[in-house]
């Protein structure tokens, strides 16, 4: 799953990666976060332009998979903080880093 605008808006960057992929040699890598080492679905953290270029060349992308060695169980407190960060109400804990980051993301996307 992409975490930025799709398709990417910078067509020049996509063209540059597409040319690099077609030339062969060192392929550009994508970085994606997966909840477990065996997950099929992850979040693309870096490489949106590269992914578009790989799609245009019909080439399988080189993906650096980031996953916790031992997945942390879902905690209700994490869910509450995430929901609070994306709601219109202020976070319950002002010093909560996750809530602060998610609130900023929400504000920037509005």
C-alpha positions as semicolon CSV with decimal commas, in nm:
position;residue;x (nm);y (nm);z (nm)
1;X;0,000;0,000;0,000
2;X;0,136;0,338;-0,092
3;X;0,166;0,606;0,175
4;X;0,182;0,900;-0,064
5;X;-0,012;1,031;-0,363
6;X;-0,069;0,767;-0,630
7;X;0,026;0,781;-0,906
8;X;0,325;1,002;-0,824
9;X;0,302;1,353;-0,963
10;X;0,671;1,402;-1,048
11;X;0,682;1,243;-1,393
12;X;1,046;1,344;-1,446
13;X;1,154;1,136;-1,144
14;X;0,952;0,838;-1,271
15;X;1,113;0,871;-1,617
16;X;1,460;0,880;-1,461
17;X;1,397;0,562;-1,264
18;X;1,233;0,398;-1,568
19;X;1,544;0,470;-1,778
20;X;1,768;0,336;-1,503
21;X;1,563;0,014;-1,474
22;X;1,568;-0,039;-1,851
23;X;1,946;0,014;-1,860
24;X;1,994;-0,275;-1,617
25;X;2,274;-0,286;-1,363
26;X;2,197;-0,160;-1,014
27;X;1,820;-0,152;-0,969
28;X;1,668;0,112;-0,740
29;X;1,521;-0,039;-0,423
30;X;1,189;0,036;-0,257
31;X;1,155;0,037;0,123
32;X;0,837;-0,110;0,268
33;X;0,723;-0,178;0,623
34;X;0,544;-0,508;0,691
35;X;0,369;-0,600;1,018
36;X;0,528;-0,948;1,020
37;X;0,815;-1,106;0,825
38;X;0,566;-1,322;0,631
39;X;0,304;-1,055;0,551
40;X;0,199;-1,012;0,190
41;X;0,072;-0,656;0,242
42;X;0,293;-0,374;0,364
43;X;0,325;0,002;0,355
44;X;0,553;0,160;0,096
45;X;0,767;0,406;0,292
46;X;1,007;0,513;0,018
47;X;0,996;0,444;-0,354
48;X;0,666;0,570;-0,494
49;X;0,837;0,702;-0,809
50;X;1,044;0,385;-0,835
51;X;0,732;0,167;-0,806
52;X;0,561;0,360;-1,087
53;X;0,874;0,314;-1,301
54;X;0,884;-0,060;-1,228
55;X;0,516;-0,084;-1,328
56;X;0,582;0,101;-1,655
57;X;0,867;-0,136;-1,743
58;X;0,673;-0,443;-1,624
59;X;0,969;-0,538;-1,407
60;X;0,945;-0,700;-1,063
61;X;1,063;-0,436;-0,810
62;X;1,352;-0,479;-0,572
63;X;1,196;-0,435;-0,227
64;X;1,374;-0,392;0,104
65;X;1,128;-0,546;0,350
66;X;1,131;-0,399;0,701
67;X;0,951;-0,609;0,961
68;X;0,987;-0,666;1,333
69;X;1,168;-0,987;1,420
70;X;0,908;-1,056;1,686
71;X;0,577;-0,884;1,607
72;X;0,433;-0,685;1,893
73;X;0,077;-0,776;1,983
74;X;-0,191;-0,517;1,910
75;X;-0,262;-0,306;2,215
76;X;-0,590;-0,124;2,263
77;X;-0,400;0,180;2,390
78;X;-0,226;0,207;2,050
79;X;-0,561;0,193;1,873
80;X;-0,705;0,459;2,105
81;X;-0,407;0,691;2,041
82;X;-0,434;0,643;1,665
83;X;-0,808;0,708;1,660
84;X;-0,762;1,015;1,881
85;X;-0,491;1,150;1,652
86;X;-0,716;1,130;1,347
87;X;-1,026;1,263;1,519
88;X;-1,113;1,629;1,567
89;X;-1,050;1,612;1,940
90;X;-0,714;1,686;2,101
91;X;-0,491;1,391;2,200
92;X;-0,544;1,270;2,554
93;X;-0,170;1,280;2,622
94;X;-0,005;1,594;2,484
95;X;0,344;1,443;2,529
96;X;0,248;1,131;2,332
97;X;0,486;1,114;2,034
98;X;0,270;0,886;1,819
99;X;-0,037;1,102;1,868
100;X;0,165;1,412;1,789
101;X;0,302;1,269;1,463
102;X;-0,036;1,137;1,350
103;X;-0,201;1,468;1,434
104;X;0,050;1,653;1,217
105;X;-0,005;1,407;0,932
106;X;-0,379;1,460;0,963
107;X;-0,339;1,838;0,962
108;X;-0,111;1,835;0,655
109;X;-0,347;1,611;0,458
110;X;-0,648;1,837;0,523
